[in-house]
Short mmCIF file of C-alpha atoms in Angstrom, two decimals:
data_model
loop_
_atom_site.label_atom_id
_atom_site.label_comp_id
_atom_site.label_asym_id
_atom_site.label_seq_id
_atom_site.Cartn_x
_atom_site.Cartn_y
_atom_site.Cartn_z
CA MET L 1 54.85 103.17 92.60
CA SER L 2 54.00 103.66 88.54
CA TRP L 3 55.79 104.03 85.53
CA GLU L 4 54.61 107.54 85.41
CA ASP L 5 54.92 108.74 88.52
CA PHE L 6 58.85 106.85 88.00
CA GLN L 7 58.60 108.74 84.55
CA ASP L 8 57.97 112.14 86.67
CA ALA L 9 61.06 112.20 89.03
CA PHE L 10 63.66 111.13 86.99
CA LEU L 11 62.45 111.38 83.25
CA ASP L 12 60.96 114.20 83.10
CA TRP L 13 61.49 115.43 79.65
CA SER L 14 60.53 119.02 80.49
CA ILE L 15 62.39 119.64 82.78
CA VAL L 16 65.56 119.30 80.94
CA VAL L 17 64.59 120.79 78.25
CA GLN L 18 63.93 123.59 80.59
CA ALA L 19 67.57 122.56 82.60
CA TRP L 20 69.69 122.72 79.55
CA PRO L 21 71.23 125.84 79.53
CA ILE L 22 72.86 125.01 82.20
CA LEU L 23 73.23 121.30 82.04
CA GLN L 24 75.08 122.71 78.14
CA ALA L 25 77.22 124.71 80.53
CA GLY L 26 78.32 122.43 82.64
CA LEU L 27 79.34 119.69 80.10
CA ILE L 28 81.68 122.57 78.29
CA SER L 29 83.27 122.77 81.57
CA THR L 30 83.76 119.09 82.67
CA ILE L 31 85.32 118.90 79.06
CA LEU L 32 87.71 121.97 79.87
CA LEU L 33 88.90 121.07 82.84
CA SER L 34 89.54 117.70 81.26
CA VAL L 35 91.44 118.92 79.03
CA MET L 36 92.84 120.78 81.10
CA THR L 37 94.14 117.91 84.06
CA VAL L 38 94.67 115.06 81.38
CA PRO L 39 98.13 116.87 80.18
CA LEU L 40 99.27 118.55 83.57
CA GLY L 41 98.58 114.66 85.27
CA ILE L 42 100.92 113.76 82.09
CA ILE L 43 103.30 116.03 82.79
CA GLY L 44 103.80 116.48 86.69
CA GLY L 45 104.22 111.52 85.15
CA LEU L 46 107.02 112.22 82.80
CA ILE L 47 108.63 115.24 85.42
CA LEU L 48 108.38 112.24 87.54
CA ALA L 49 109.61 109.49 85.46
CA ALA L 50 112.17 110.43 83.47
CA LEU L 51 113.66 111.62 86.52
CA SER L 52 112.74 108.02 88.32
CA ARG L 53 115.69 106.83 86.45
CA ALA L 54 118.90 108.43 87.52
CA GLU L 55 121.39 106.14 89.56
CA SER L 56 121.06 107.97 92.84
CA ARG L 57 118.80 107.30 95.70
CA TRP L 58 118.86 110.61 97.61
CA VAL L 59 116.92 111.17 94.10
CA SER L 60 114.98 108.11 93.92
CA ILE L 61 113.91 107.54 97.12
CA PRO L 62 112.10 111.13 97.57
CA LEU L 63 110.64 110.77 94.38
CA GLY L 64 108.95 106.68 95.58
CA ILE L 65 108.30 108.17 98.73
CA TRP L 66 106.96 111.34 96.68
CA VAL L 67 105.02 109.72 94.02
CA ASP L 68 103.26 106.23 97.08
CA VAL L 69 102.26 109.65 99.52
CA PHE L 70 100.26 110.91 95.90
CA ARG L 71 98.60 107.72 95.27
CA ALA L 72 97.75 106.22 99.14
CA LEU L 73 95.84 110.03 99.66
CA PRO L 74 92.20 110.12 98.57
CA PRO L 75 91.88 113.44 95.19
CA LEU L 76 88.97 115.12 98.01
CA VAL L 77 91.24 114.90 100.29
CA LEU L 78 93.40 116.72 98.82
CA LEU L 79 91.34 119.12 96.79
CA ILE L 80 89.83 119.56 100.25
CA PHE L 81 92.85 120.41 101.80
CA LEU L 82 94.24 122.91 99.08
CA TYR L 83 90.64 124.71 98.68
CA ALA L 84 89.64 124.98 102.59
CA GLY L 85 92.92 124.82 104.18
CA LEU L 86 95.81 127.06 102.27
CA PRO L 87 93.29 130.08 102.53
CA PHE L 88 93.72 130.28 106.33
CA ALA L 89 97.28 130.51 105.36
CA GLY L 90 96.52 133.53 103.18
CA LEU L 91 97.21 131.48 99.47
CA ASP L 92 94.27 131.47 97.81
CA LEU L 93 94.22 129.21 94.83
CA GLY L 94 90.03 129.37 94.03
CA PRO L 95 88.37 126.66 92.83
CA TRP L 96 89.34 126.21 88.65
CA GLY L 97 93.50 126.33 90.50
CA SER L 98 92.99 124.40 93.66
CA VAL L 99 92.07 121.38 90.98
CA ALA L 100 94.71 122.26 88.90
CA LEU L 101 97.16 121.34 91.23
CA ALA L 102 95.35 118.57 92.95
CA PHE L 103 95.32 116.79 89.88
CA PHE L 104 98.99 118.04 89.07
CA LEU L 105 99.70 115.89 92.06
CA ASN L 106 97.62 113.21 92.34
CA THR L 107 97.35 112.48 88.69
CA GLY L 108 100.59 113.08 87.96
CA ALA L 109 101.09 110.09 90.91
CA TYR L 110 99.43 107.83 89.08
CA TYR L 111 100.64 108.84 85.24
CA ALA L 112 104.22 108.57 87.11
CA GLU L 113 103.43 104.94 87.75
CA ILE L 114 102.22 103.73 84.58
CA LEU L 115 104.89 106.08 82.99
CA ARG L 116 107.96 104.87 85.26
CA ALA L 117 107.23 100.98 84.26
CA GLY L 118 106.30 101.58 80.54
CA LEU L 119 110.07 103.15 80.73
CA GLU L 120 111.56 100.28 82.34
CA SER L 121 109.94 98.00 79.44
CA VAL L 122 112.10 99.54 76.63
CA PRO L 123 114.80 97.14 76.94
CA ARG L 124 118.43 99.21 76.65
CA GLY L 125 119.66 98.16 73.68
CA GLN L 126 117.52 100.34 72.14
CA SER L 127 118.93 103.24 74.13
CA GLU L 128 122.80 102.20 73.44
CA ALA L 129 122.10 101.92 69.41
CA ALA L 130 120.19 105.58 69.16
CA ARG L 131 123.70 106.51 71.12
CA ALA L 132 126.10 104.51 69.06
CA LEU L 133 124.21 106.60 66.15
CA GLY L 134 125.26 109.98 67.86
CA LEU L 135 121.94 110.70 69.47
CA ARG L 136 121.91 112.90 72.56
CA PRO L 137 119.65 112.14 75.33
CA THR L 138 116.88 114.25 74.40
CA PRO L 139 116.01 112.78 71.64
CA ILE L 140 117.03 109.88 72.97
CA PHE L 141 114.51 110.10 75.06
CA PHE L 142 111.49 111.62 73.29
CA LEU L 143 111.79 109.23 69.94
CA ILE L 144 113.22 106.29 70.74
CA VAL L 145 112.40 105.24 74.14
CA LEU L 146 109.17 107.21 74.90
CA PRO L 147 107.28 106.01 71.42
CA GLN L 148 107.91 102.16 72.85
CA ALA L 149 107.32 102.60 76.74
CA VAL L 150 104.11 104.04 75.89
CA LYS L 151 103.03 102.05 72.95
CA ASN L 152 103.91 98.81 76.16
CA VAL L 153 102.03 100.83 78.43
CA LEU L 154 98.71 102.04 76.75
CA PRO L 155 96.10 100.38 78.01
CA ASP L 156 97.16 102.01 81.91
CA LEU L 157 97.21 105.14 79.94
CA VAL L 158 94.25 104.80 78.51
CA SER L 159 92.60 103.49 81.49
CA ASN L 160 93.71 106.42 83.64
CA THR L 161 93.00 108.86 81.35
CA LEU L 162 89.66 107.43 82.28
CA GLU L 163 89.67 107.79 85.65
CA VAL L 164 90.72 111.68 85.37
CA VAL L 165 88.25 112.57 83.97
CA LYS L 166 85.53 111.40 86.20
CA LEU L 167 87.55 112.71 88.90
CA THR L 168 86.65 116.07 87.50
CA SER L 169 83.34 115.45 89.38
CA LEU L 170 84.72 115.93 91.79
CA ALA L 171 85.28 120.01 91.77
CA SER L 172 81.29 119.52 92.40
CA VAL L 173 82.79 120.10 95.68
CA VAL L 174 84.70 123.41 95.18
CA ALA L 175 82.02 124.35 93.69
CA LEU L 176 83.26 124.71 90.84
CA PRO L 177 80.54 124.65 87.60
CA GLU L 178 80.93 121.55 86.10
CA LEU L 179 78.63 119.04 84.65
CA LEU L 180 77.94 117.61 87.99
CA TYR L 181 77.39 121.21 90.11
CA GLN L 182 75.18 122.45 87.22
CA ALA L 183 72.74 119.42 87.42
CA ARG L 184 72.39 119.42 91.89
CA GLN L 185 71.78 123.69 90.56
CA ALA L 186 69.24 122.32 88.26
CA GLN L 187 67.94 120.08 91.07
CA SER L 188 67.41 122.52 93.32
CA VAL L 189 65.69 125.02 91.55
CA THR L 190 63.74 122.24 89.46
CA TYR L 191 62.57 120.03 92.82
CA ASN L 192 63.71 117.20 90.82
CA ALA L 193 66.16 114.57 89.81
CA THR L 194 66.26 114.75 86.27
CA PRO L 195 69.01 116.56 86.00
CA VAL L 196 70.21 115.09 87.98
CA VAL L 197 69.37 111.65 85.91
CA ALA L 198 70.40 113.74 82.45
CA ALA L 199 73.76 114.79 84.13
CA ALA L 200 74.21 110.94 84.38
CA ILE L 201 73.44 110.37 80.75
CA LEU L 202 75.92 112.76 79.50
CA TYR L 203 79.12 111.63 81.40
CA PHE L 204 77.71 108.29 79.90
CA LEU L 205 77.34 108.72 76.61
CA MET L 206 80.48 110.67 76.35
CA LEU L 207 83.27 107.54 78.26
CA TRP L 208 81.97 104.38 77.52
CA PRO L 209 83.30 104.31 73.83
CA VAL L 210 86.26 104.71 76.48
CA VAL L 211 85.01 102.07 78.34
CA ARG L 212 84.87 99.52 75.72
CA LEU L 213 88.33 100.38 74.07
CA LEU L 214 89.35 100.03 77.02
CA SER L 215 87.43 96.71 77.50
CA ARG L 216 89.51 94.86 74.49
CA LEU L 217 92.83 97.02 75.56
CA GLU L 218 93.13 95.12 78.74
CA HIS L 219 91.95 91.33 77.84
CA GLN L 220 94.64 91.93 74.96
CA LYS L 221 96.81 93.26 77.51
CA ILE L 222 96.47 89.66 80.28
CA ALA L 223 95.46 87.57 77.27
CA GLY L 224 99.10 87.88 76.20
CA ASN L 225 101.10 88.28 79.52
CA ARG L 226 99.71 84.56 80.78
CA MET J 1 110.48 133.28 111.26
CA LYS J 2 106.92 134.64 111.99
CA GLY J 3 105.86 133.10 108.92
CA TRP J 4 106.16 129.87 109.61
CA ASP J 5 105.24 130.03 113.36
CA ALA J 6 102.08 131.10 111.33
CA PHE J 7 102.43 127.74 109.35
CA VAL J 8 102.73 125.87 112.45
CA SER J 9 99.30 127.69 114.51
CA SER J 10 97.32 127.24 110.85
CA PHE J 11 98.28 123.63 109.75
CA LEU J 12 99.80 122.26 113.30
CA ASN J 13 98.50 123.62 116.17
CA LEU J 14 99.07 121.32 118.73
CA GLN J 15 95.59 123.10 120.97
CA VAL J 16 93.40 122.42 117.68
CA ILE J 17 94.98 118.46 117.35
CA GLY J 18 93.89 118.24 121.07
CA THR J 19 90.64 119.38 121.30
CA TYR J 20 89.76 117.09 118.11
CA TRP J 21 91.61 114.10 116.96
CA PRO J 22 88.95 112.38 118.72
CA VAL J 23 86.84 112.70 116.01
CA ILE J 24 89.16 112.46 113.22
CA VAL J 25 90.01 108.92 114.86
CA GLN J 26 86.13 107.79 115.12
CA GLY J 27 86.07 108.52 111.12
CA PHE J 28 89.31 106.57 111.16
CA PHE J 29 87.05 103.76 112.33
CA VAL J 30 83.96 104.60 109.81
CA THR J 31 86.34 104.74 107.17
CA VAL J 32 87.57 101.18 108.11
CA GLU J 33 84.32 99.64 108.54
CA LEU J 34 83.30 101.22 104.82
CA ALA J 35 85.74 100.06 103.26
CA VAL J 36 85.76 96.85 103.75
CA LEU J 37 82.43 96.85 103.51
CA ILE J 38 82.69 97.46 100.16
CA VAL J 39 85.76 95.48 99.42
CA ILE J 40 84.45 92.14 100.87
CA VAL J 41 81.00 93.20 99.05
CA GLY J 42 82.67 93.78 95.27
CA LEU J 43 84.51 91.35 95.78
CA ALA J 44 82.97 88.46 95.47
CA LEU J 45 79.27 90.69 93.74
CA GLY J 46 82.13 90.86 90.89
CA LEU J 47 83.51 86.87 90.85
CA VAL J 48 79.71 85.83 91.29
CA LEU J 49 79.08 88.40 87.73
CA ALA J 50 81.97 86.22 86.15
CA VAL J 51 80.97 83.23 87.44
CA ILE J 52 77.63 84.01 85.51
CA ARG J 53 78.69 84.78 82.67
CA ALA J 54 81.07 82.11 82.09
CA PHE J 55 77.53 80.16 81.22
CA GLY J 56 77.85 81.84 78.41
CA ILE J 57 73.95 82.63 78.13
CA ARG J 58 73.65 84.61 75.35
CA PRO J 59 71.02 87.70 76.85
CA LEU J 60 72.07 88.06 79.96
CA ASN J 61 75.40 88.39 79.50
CA TRP J 62 75.33 91.67 77.71
CA LEU J 63 72.65 92.53 80.40
CA ILE J 64 76.05 91.98 82.56
CA ILE J 65 78.27 93.52 80.77
CA PHE J 66 76.14 96.79 79.45
CA ILE J 67 75.79 96.70 83.43
CA VAL J 68 79.21 96.40 84.46
CA ASP J 69 80.03 98.93 81.23
CA VAL J 70 77.57 101.30 83.17
CA PHE J 71 79.54 101.24 86.33
CA ARG J 72 82.31 101.22 84.74
CA ALA J 73 81.80 105.09 82.71
CA LEU J 74 79.49 107.37 85.90
CA PRO J 75 82.19 108.94 87.89
CA PRO J 76 81.47 107.62 91.70
CA LEU J 77 80.34 112.05 93.32
CA VAL J 78 77.30 111.04 90.26
CA ILE J 79 76.31 107.19 91.40
CA ILE J 80 76.54 108.64 94.77
CA VAL J 81 74.97 112.10 94.59
CA LEU J 82 71.93 109.45 92.84
CA LEU J 83 71.58 107.06 95.20
CA TYR J 84 71.31 110.29 98.05
CA PHE J 85 69.65 113.08 96.18
CA GLY J 86 67.47 111.23 93.48
CA LEU J 87 65.87 108.37 95.21
CA PRO J 88 64.03 109.93 98.15
CA ALA J 89 62.03 111.50 94.46
CA ALA J 90 61.31 107.80 94.70
CA GLY J 91 60.86 107.28 98.50
CA LEU J 92 63.99 105.68 98.91
CA SER J 93 66.33 106.93 101.08
CA PHE J 94 69.18 105.94 102.45
CA SER J 95 71.36 107.00 104.98
CA GLY J 96 75.09 108.53 103.50
CA PHE J 97 76.28 105.71 104.72
CA THR J 98 74.47 103.03 103.22
CA ALA J 99 74.71 105.32 99.65
CA THR J 100 78.38 105.39 99.68
CA PHE J 101 78.63 101.42 100.65
CA ILE J 102 76.30 100.70 98.17
CA SER J 103 77.39 102.85 94.89
CA LEU J 104 81.38 102.30 95.54
CA ALA J 105 80.77 97.90 96.56
CA LEU J 106 78.73 97.96 92.22
CA ILE J 107 81.41 100.28 91.50
CA LEU J 108 83.67 97.10 92.66
CA ALA J 109 81.71 94.57 91.36
CA ALA J 110 81.78 96.30 87.67
CA PHE J 111 85.45 96.76 87.91
CA SER J 112 86.26 93.41 89.08
CA GLU J 113 83.58 90.97 86.92
CA GLU J 114 85.74 92.72 83.99
CA ILE J 115 89.29 92.17 85.87
CA TYR J 116 88.18 88.53 86.84
CA TRP J 117 86.29 88.18 83.17
CA ALA J 118 89.72 88.86 81.51
CA GLY J 119 91.53 86.26 83.48
CA ILE J 120 88.95 83.72 83.16
CA THR J 121 89.22 83.74 79.23
CA ALA J 122 93.88 84.04 79.42
CA VAL J 123 93.73 80.43 80.29
CA PRO J 124 94.63 78.31 77.60
CA HIS J 125 91.47 77.24 76.26
CA GLY J 126 93.42 73.70 75.47
CA GLN J 127 92.98 73.84 80.09
CA THR J 128 89.32 73.53 79.81
CA GLU J 129 89.34 70.99 76.98
CA ALA J 130 92.11 68.13 78.65
CA ALA J 131 89.84 68.44 82.27
CA ARG J 132 86.29 67.70 80.23
CA ALA J 133 88.49 65.18 77.97
CA LEU J 134 89.31 63.89 82.00
CA GLY J 135 85.17 63.55 82.23
CA LEU J 136 84.89 66.56 84.70
CA ARG J 137 81.81 68.37 84.63
CA PHE J 138 80.88 72.57 83.69
CA LEU J 139 80.75 73.69 86.70
CA HIS J 140 84.28 71.51 88.38
CA VAL J 141 85.83 72.25 85.04
CA LEU J 142 84.92 76.46 85.72
CA PHE J 143 85.98 75.69 89.61
CA LEU J 144 89.10 73.19 90.06
CA VAL J 145 90.71 74.29 86.42
CA VAL J 146 90.07 77.55 85.15
CA LEU J 147 89.07 80.21 88.34
CA PRO J 148 92.74 78.83 89.81
CA GLN J 149 94.33 80.10 87.13
CA ALA J 150 92.67 83.13 85.83
CA LEU J 151 92.37 84.67 90.30
CA ARG J 152 97.01 83.97 90.00
CA MET J 153 96.43 86.42 87.11
CA VAL J 154 94.13 89.19 87.95
CA ILE J 155 95.66 89.67 92.06
CA PRO J 156 98.53 92.39 90.39
CA PRO J 157 95.38 94.49 89.09
CA LEU J 158 92.51 93.59 91.26
CA VAL J 159 93.97 94.71 93.83
CA ASN J 160 95.50 98.00 92.65
CA ARG J 161 91.99 98.45 91.67
CA THR J 162 90.39 97.74 94.81
CA ILE J 163 92.58 100.35 96.22
CA ALA J 164 91.14 102.69 93.78
CA ILE J 165 88.16 101.97 94.37
CA THR J 166 88.04 102.21 98.76
CA LYS J 167 89.76 105.23 98.18
CA GLY J 168 86.30 106.87 97.15
CA THR J 169 85.56 106.52 100.75
CA ALA J 170 86.39 110.43 101.07
CA LEU J 171 83.51 110.71 98.55
CA GLY J 172 80.93 110.22 102.06
CA SER J 173 81.84 113.36 103.90
CA VAL J 174 79.63 115.12 100.03
CA VAL J 175 76.74 113.54 101.43
CA ALA J 176 77.57 114.23 105.34
CA VAL J 177 79.30 110.70 106.32
CA SER J 178 81.35 111.14 109.41
CA GLU J 179 84.70 109.36 108.05
CA ILE J 180 87.97 110.87 107.46
CA LEU J 181 87.72 113.86 105.44
CA GLY J 182 84.29 114.27 107.03
CA ALA J 183 84.72 114.31 110.93
CA ALA J 184 87.99 116.37 109.53
CA GLN J 185 85.70 119.38 108.17
CA SER J 186 83.16 119.97 110.72
CA SER J 187 86.06 120.08 112.92
CA VAL J 188 87.21 122.74 111.27
CA ALA J 189 84.64 124.23 110.66
CA PHE J 190 84.55 124.08 115.02
CA SER J 191 87.89 124.94 115.26
CA LEU J 192 88.05 127.87 112.61
CA ASN J 193 91.17 125.85 111.93
CA PRO J 194 92.96 123.86 109.67
CA SER J 195 95.17 121.75 111.72
CA PRO J 196 91.90 118.92 111.57
CA LEU J 197 92.37 118.66 108.03
CA THR J 198 96.43 118.05 108.12
CA LEU J 199 95.52 115.32 110.75
CA GLY J 200 92.85 113.85 108.56
CA ALA J 201 95.27 113.86 105.22
CA LEU J 202 97.48 112.04 107.61
CA ALA J 203 95.04 109.51 109.04
CA TYR J 204 94.29 108.96 105.62
CA LEU J 205 97.82 108.30 104.87
CA ILE J 206 98.01 106.21 107.98
CA LEU J 207 95.52 103.49 106.25
CA PHE J 208 96.54 103.42 102.71
CA LEU J 209 100.42 103.90 102.28
CA PRO J 210 100.90 100.50 103.48
CA VAL J 211 98.35 99.96 101.53
CA VAL J 212 100.06 100.73 98.72
CA ILE J 213 103.07 99.89 98.85
CA VAL J 214 102.13 96.38 99.86
CA GLY J 215 99.75 96.76 96.36
CA ARG J 216 102.91 97.98 94.54
CA ARG J 217 105.06 94.06 96.31
CA ILE J 218 102.44 92.17 94.97
CA GLU J 219 102.40 93.32 90.94
CA LEU J 220 106.37 92.88 91.13
CA ARG J 221 106.08 89.51 92.40
CA PHE J 222 102.70 88.13 89.96
CA ALA J 223 103.23 90.15 87.17
CA ARG J 224 105.81 91.18 85.43
CA PRO J 225 104.39 92.41 81.99
CA PHE J 226 106.60 92.61 79.84
CA ALA J 227 110.12 92.74 82.06
CA ARG J 228 112.51 90.84 80.18
#
């Protein structure tokens, strides 16, 4: 295959121009989807992590099972179950609803695990001192414990957030018109793989800075741990 | 309780499960085969890349870093779709199984290279210097002194990352691989009943729940970061 053939099949600029409106709409949906799913996951994770501080076994054991189940289930399986399974029970969440719930459950479990480790890393003396100063439990959690916890597990939080943004591509499977879905549509209209290559380049440009940042944070973490 | 009966007949329909469980079991073995191949090739390739990087050949290292970054930044599904739906335009056709295997093995190689490398750089420099002072050659220093210490340090992140990427085998269903999810979906299409999906989810739990729990144990055992 000559370079010209390769270019025609994968890097045809006229096709990029032609498909750009579709790709742009997909890119915006992917960003919207990320802006929706990351906070959903963090809120879910925060709730689970805060609950896991309870001393009672009646809370901690079901919570542990919950987190493990949603960590063990591939996100796509969860998504398909919600999208294609629930309508049989008369509950049709649609693509956006299914994706939101799947991410809340899956991503929430991952954030919970990370935040729990973070919360455990904050010495007890911190909350005891805060209480001695007269602070109530809610401000103690949000103003004293949580900021230190987040700082301690920052690389893991960034890494998980990167994974969540990448996971939004799964929404293409349930016909939610995000970047990958739109690129596939454009490919089937133009009979050319260029739109998918273009989508890959867009993902890369969007996420490369995060990957670089993460690489630095992880090196610091492993170096600091030994 | 009409609602409960309706729920059971949709999601736990024994008749449907009785017909389609062999398909799911077949899918289970496809998933296991795919996962094992990905883990072996991905982890080995990652280690090879990290060792090459340890030689410190500048242009080669930049290339490795760039390729690793690409595979860390791109969503797995995008890579699978590119290989499966894109490469035929270059006259290269893969089966769905091969496309999923290559994609996930390369992604695991990229992530594990980064983890191995972080471990290698975390071994104190004095170790290398002492070994050199004792007269060991570069390769001996790397394989007998640095790598054993590095590998021990990186086991927890390595295990977690491997589990996360291996779960990506479910993405194979998008490119017509009859792994668990693919088998479950086609069974739903035939039976017009979602019970095979319940069975599929259960199969994934049987496969990955023990792995997740063991992964957590390993993490607790090898490293308690920030523990006081």
